[in-house]
Coordinates of C-alpha atoms in Angstrom, one line a residue:
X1 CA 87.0 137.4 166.4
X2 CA 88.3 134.3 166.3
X3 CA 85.3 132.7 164.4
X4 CA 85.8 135.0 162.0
X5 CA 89.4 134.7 161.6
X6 CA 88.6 130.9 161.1
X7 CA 86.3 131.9 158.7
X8 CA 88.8 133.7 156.7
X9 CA 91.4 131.4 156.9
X10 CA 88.6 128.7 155.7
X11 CA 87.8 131.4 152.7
X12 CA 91.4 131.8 151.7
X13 CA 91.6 127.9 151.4
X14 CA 89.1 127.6 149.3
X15 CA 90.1 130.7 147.1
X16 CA 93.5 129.0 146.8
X17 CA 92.2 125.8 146.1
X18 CA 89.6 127.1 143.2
X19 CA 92.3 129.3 141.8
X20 CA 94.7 126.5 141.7
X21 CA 92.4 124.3 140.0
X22 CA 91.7 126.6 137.3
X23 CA 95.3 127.8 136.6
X24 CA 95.6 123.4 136.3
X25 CA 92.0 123.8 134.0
X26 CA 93.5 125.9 131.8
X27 CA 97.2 124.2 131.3
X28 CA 95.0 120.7 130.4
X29 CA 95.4 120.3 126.6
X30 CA 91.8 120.6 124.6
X31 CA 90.2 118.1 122.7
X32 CA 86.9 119.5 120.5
X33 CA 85.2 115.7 119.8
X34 CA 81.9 116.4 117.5
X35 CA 80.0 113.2 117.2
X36 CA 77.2 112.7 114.5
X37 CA 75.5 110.3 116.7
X38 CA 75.1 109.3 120.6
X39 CA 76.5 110.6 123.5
X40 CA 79.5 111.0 125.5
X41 CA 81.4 109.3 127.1
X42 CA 79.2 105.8 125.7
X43 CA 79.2 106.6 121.9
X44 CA 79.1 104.8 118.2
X45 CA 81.6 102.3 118.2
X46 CA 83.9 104.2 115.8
X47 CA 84.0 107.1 118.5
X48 CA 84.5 105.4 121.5
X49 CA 87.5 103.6 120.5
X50 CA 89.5 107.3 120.0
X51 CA 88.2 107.5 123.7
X52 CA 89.4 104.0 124.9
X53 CA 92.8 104.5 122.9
X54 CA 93.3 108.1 124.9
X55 CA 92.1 106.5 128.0
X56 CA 95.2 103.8 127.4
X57 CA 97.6 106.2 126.9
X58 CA 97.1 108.0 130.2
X59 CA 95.0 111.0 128.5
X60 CA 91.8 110.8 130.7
X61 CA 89.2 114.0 130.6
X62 CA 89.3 116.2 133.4
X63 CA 92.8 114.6 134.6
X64 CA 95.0 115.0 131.9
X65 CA 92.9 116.7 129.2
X66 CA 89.9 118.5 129.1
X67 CA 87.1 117.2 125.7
X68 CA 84.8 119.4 124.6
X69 CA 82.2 117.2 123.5
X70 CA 78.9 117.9 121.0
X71 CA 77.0 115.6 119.4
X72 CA 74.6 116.3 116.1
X73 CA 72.2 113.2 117.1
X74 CA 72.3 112.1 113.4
X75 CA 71.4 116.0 111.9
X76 CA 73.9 116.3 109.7
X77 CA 72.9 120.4 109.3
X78 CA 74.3 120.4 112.9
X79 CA 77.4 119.7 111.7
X80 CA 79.0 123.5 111.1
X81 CA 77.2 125.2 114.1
X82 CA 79.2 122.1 116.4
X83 CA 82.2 122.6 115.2
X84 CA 82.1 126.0 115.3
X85 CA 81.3 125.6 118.6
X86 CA 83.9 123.7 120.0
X87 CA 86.1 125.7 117.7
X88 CA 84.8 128.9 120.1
X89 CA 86.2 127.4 123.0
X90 CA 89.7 127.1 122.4
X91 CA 90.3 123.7 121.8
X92 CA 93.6 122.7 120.6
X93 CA 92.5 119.4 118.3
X94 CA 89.1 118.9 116.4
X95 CA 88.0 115.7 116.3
X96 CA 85.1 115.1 114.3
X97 CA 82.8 111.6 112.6
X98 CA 81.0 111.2 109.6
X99 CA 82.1 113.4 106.4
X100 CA 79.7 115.6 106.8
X101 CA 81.4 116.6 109.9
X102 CA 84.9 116.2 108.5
X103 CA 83.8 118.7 105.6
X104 CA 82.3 121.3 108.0
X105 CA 85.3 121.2 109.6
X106 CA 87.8 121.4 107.1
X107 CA 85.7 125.1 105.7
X108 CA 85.7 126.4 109.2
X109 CA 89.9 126.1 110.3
X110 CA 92.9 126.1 108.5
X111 CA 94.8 127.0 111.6
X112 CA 93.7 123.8 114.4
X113 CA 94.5 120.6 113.8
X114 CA 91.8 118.0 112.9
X115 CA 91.6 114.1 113.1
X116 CA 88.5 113.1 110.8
X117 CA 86.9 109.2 111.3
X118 CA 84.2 107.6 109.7
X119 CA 84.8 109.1 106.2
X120 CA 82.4 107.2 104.2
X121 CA 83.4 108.4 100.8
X122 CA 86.6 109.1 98.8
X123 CA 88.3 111.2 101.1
X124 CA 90.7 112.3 97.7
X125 CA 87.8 113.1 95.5
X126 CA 86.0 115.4 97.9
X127 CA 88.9 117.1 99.1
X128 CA 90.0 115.9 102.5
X129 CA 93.3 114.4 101.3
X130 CA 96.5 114.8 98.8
X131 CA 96.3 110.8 98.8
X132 CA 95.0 108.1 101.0
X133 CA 98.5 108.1 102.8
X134 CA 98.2 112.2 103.0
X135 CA 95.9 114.3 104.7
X136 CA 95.8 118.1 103.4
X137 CA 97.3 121.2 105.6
X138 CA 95.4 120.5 108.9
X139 CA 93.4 117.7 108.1
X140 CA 94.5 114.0 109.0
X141 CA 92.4 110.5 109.2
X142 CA 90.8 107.1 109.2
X143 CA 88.3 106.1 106.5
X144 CA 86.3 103.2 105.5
X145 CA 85.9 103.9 101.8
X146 CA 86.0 100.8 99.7
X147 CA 86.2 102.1 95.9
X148 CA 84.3 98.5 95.0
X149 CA 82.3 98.4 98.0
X150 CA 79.5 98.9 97.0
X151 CA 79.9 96.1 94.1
X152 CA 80.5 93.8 97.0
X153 CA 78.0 94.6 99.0
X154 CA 75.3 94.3 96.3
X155 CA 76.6 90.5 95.7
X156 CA 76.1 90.0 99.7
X157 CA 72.6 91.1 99.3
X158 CA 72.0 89.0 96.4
X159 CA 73.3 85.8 98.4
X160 CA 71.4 87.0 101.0
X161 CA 67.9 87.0 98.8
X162 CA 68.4 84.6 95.9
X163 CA 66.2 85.9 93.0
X164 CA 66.5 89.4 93.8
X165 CA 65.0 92.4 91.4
X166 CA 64.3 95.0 93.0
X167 CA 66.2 96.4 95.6
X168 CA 65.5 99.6 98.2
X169 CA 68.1 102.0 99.5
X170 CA 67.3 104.2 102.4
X171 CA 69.0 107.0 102.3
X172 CA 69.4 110.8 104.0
X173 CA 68.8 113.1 101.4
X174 CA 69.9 116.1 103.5
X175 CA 73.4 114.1 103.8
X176 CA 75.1 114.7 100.8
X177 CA 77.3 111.8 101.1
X178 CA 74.3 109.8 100.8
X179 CA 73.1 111.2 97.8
X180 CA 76.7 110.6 96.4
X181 CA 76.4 107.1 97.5
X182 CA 73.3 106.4 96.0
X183 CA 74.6 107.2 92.5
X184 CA 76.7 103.9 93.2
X185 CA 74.4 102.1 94.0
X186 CA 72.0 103.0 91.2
X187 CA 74.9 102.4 88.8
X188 CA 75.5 99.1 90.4
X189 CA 72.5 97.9 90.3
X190 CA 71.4 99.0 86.6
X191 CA 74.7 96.8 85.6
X192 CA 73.1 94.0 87.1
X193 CA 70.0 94.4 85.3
X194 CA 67.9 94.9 88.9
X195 CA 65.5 97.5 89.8
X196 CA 66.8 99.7 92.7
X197 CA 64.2 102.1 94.6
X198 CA 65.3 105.3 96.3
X199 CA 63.8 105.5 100.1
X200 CA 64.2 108.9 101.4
X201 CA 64.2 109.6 105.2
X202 CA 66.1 112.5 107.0
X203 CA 64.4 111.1 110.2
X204 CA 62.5 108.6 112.1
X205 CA 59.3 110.1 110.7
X206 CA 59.8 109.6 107.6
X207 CA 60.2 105.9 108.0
X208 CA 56.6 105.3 107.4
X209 CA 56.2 106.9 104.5
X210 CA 59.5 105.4 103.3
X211 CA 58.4 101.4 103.6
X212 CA 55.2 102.1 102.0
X213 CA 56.8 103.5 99.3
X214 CA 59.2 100.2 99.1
X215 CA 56.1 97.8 99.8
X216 CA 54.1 99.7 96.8
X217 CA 57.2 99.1 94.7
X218 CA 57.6 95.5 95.7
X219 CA 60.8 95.7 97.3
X220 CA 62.0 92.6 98.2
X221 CA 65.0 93.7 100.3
X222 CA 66.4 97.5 101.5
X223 CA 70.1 98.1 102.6
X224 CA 69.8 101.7 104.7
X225 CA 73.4 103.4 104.2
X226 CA 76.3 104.1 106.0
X227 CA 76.1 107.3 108.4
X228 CA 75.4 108.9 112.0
X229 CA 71.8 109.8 110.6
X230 CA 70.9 106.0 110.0
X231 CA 73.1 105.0 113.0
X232 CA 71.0 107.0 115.2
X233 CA 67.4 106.1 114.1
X234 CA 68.7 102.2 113.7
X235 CA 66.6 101.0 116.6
X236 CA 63.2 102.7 114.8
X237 CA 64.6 101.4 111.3
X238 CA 64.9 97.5 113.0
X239 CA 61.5 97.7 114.3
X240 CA 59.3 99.2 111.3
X241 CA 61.2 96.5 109.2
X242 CA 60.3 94.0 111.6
X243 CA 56.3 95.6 111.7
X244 CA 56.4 96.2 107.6
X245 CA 58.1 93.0 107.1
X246 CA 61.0 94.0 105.0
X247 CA 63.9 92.9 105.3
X248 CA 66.2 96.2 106.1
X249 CA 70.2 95.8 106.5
X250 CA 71.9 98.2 107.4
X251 CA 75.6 99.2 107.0
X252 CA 76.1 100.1 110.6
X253 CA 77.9 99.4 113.6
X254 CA 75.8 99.9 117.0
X255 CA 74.0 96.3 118.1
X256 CA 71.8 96.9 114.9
X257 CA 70.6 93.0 114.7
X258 CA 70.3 93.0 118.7
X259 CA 67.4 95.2 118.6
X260 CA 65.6 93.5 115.4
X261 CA 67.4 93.9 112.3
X262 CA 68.2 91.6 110.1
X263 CA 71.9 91.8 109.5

């Protein structure tokens, strides 16, 4: 008897203890972070520096908030079913990269707050914003459009290859940022009188294909653009470069020259 009343007594513990933990679960605020690319809690740059600026305000996961974390691995058609996702599980906050992400996010809530980074694009023009100093209703954020970037970053490449004519962009064209994007740059580059070449590749197999394409065409140099899809093939992208000897840069954060690229 009294082996079992120890028993019981150990049982009731433990019963008191997992029920106090959850009733302390469920009062932790919710953060729903959807990542286009890598994983948690060691991310793309962009992401892991929300994490690091929570982390130094005393908000740490499973202590003091609870993150409820997907990542689309650079498949930008991910990007609704994630959200909706994290959306399903109560989260108070959306957090979400890449515009893709931002848009899928702003079409499924009007209700939960949502902190978009990595917009890529005129956040105005597709709808994200009242003004770059404004989100709209839910929707607030960091973005890295430059409306002349890509006039400035056609005179880097130029420095970069003296002589240049014709010029590759790799590009997702499941990403319709990157189809956006690569209206610029054709523009651009038709001002300057250069030939521009359009390298499609929604993923690592298609890279092949891609740089025989460019080295048919005589590309002399490819930029790859901005985005979680090129950010998570970049290692692949640095080493057929390297193997196909064509010079790739890419607009990307991520140790991109460290594992072969050029710049």
């Amino acid at each position: 008897m009294k082996k079992y009343s120890r028993i019981a007594v150990v049982a009731h513990a433990l019963l008191w203890v997992a029920t106090t933990a959850s009733a302390q679960e469920a009062k932790l605020p919710r953060i729903g972070f959807v990542a286009g690319a890598g994983g948690y809690p060691k991310m793309a740059v962009t992401n892991q520096a929300f994490f690091d600026g929570l982390a130094a305000s005393d908000f740490v996961d499973g202590r003091t908030v609870r993150v409820v974390f997907r990542t689309a691995e650079g498949d930008m058609s991910q990007m609704p079913r994630l959200v909706n996702e994290v959306l399903a599980a109560g989260v108070d906050y959306v957090v979400v990269s890449t515009s893709p992400g931002c848009a899928a996010a702003k079409n499924a809530t009007t209700t939960v707050p949502i902190l978009c980074i990595s917009v890529q694009e005129d956040p105005v023009a597709v709808g994200l914003a009242t003004t770059l100093a404004q989100g709209k209703g839910n929707l607030v954020g960091v973005h890295s459009y430059l409306p002349d970037g890509v006039t400035q970053q056609l005179a880097m490449l130029k420095t970069l290859k003296p002589g240049l004519h014709t010029l590759g962009v790799l590009f997702n064209p499941r990403n319709d940022t990157h189809v956006r994007v690569l209206s610029e740059w054709q523009s651009a580059v038709a001002k300057e009188g250069l030939a521009i070449v359009p390298l499609a590749a929604s993923a690592s197999t298609d890279l092949d294909e891609a740089l025989s394409r460019a080295k048919a065409s005589k590309v002399q140099l490819a930029i790859g653009l901005l985005g979680a899809d090129t950010y998570a093939m970049r290692k692949e992208i640095a080493e057929i470069a390297t193997s196909r000897d064509l010079p790739i840069v890419m607009d990307t954060p991520g140790g991109y020259t460290q594992l072969g690229g050029v710049a």
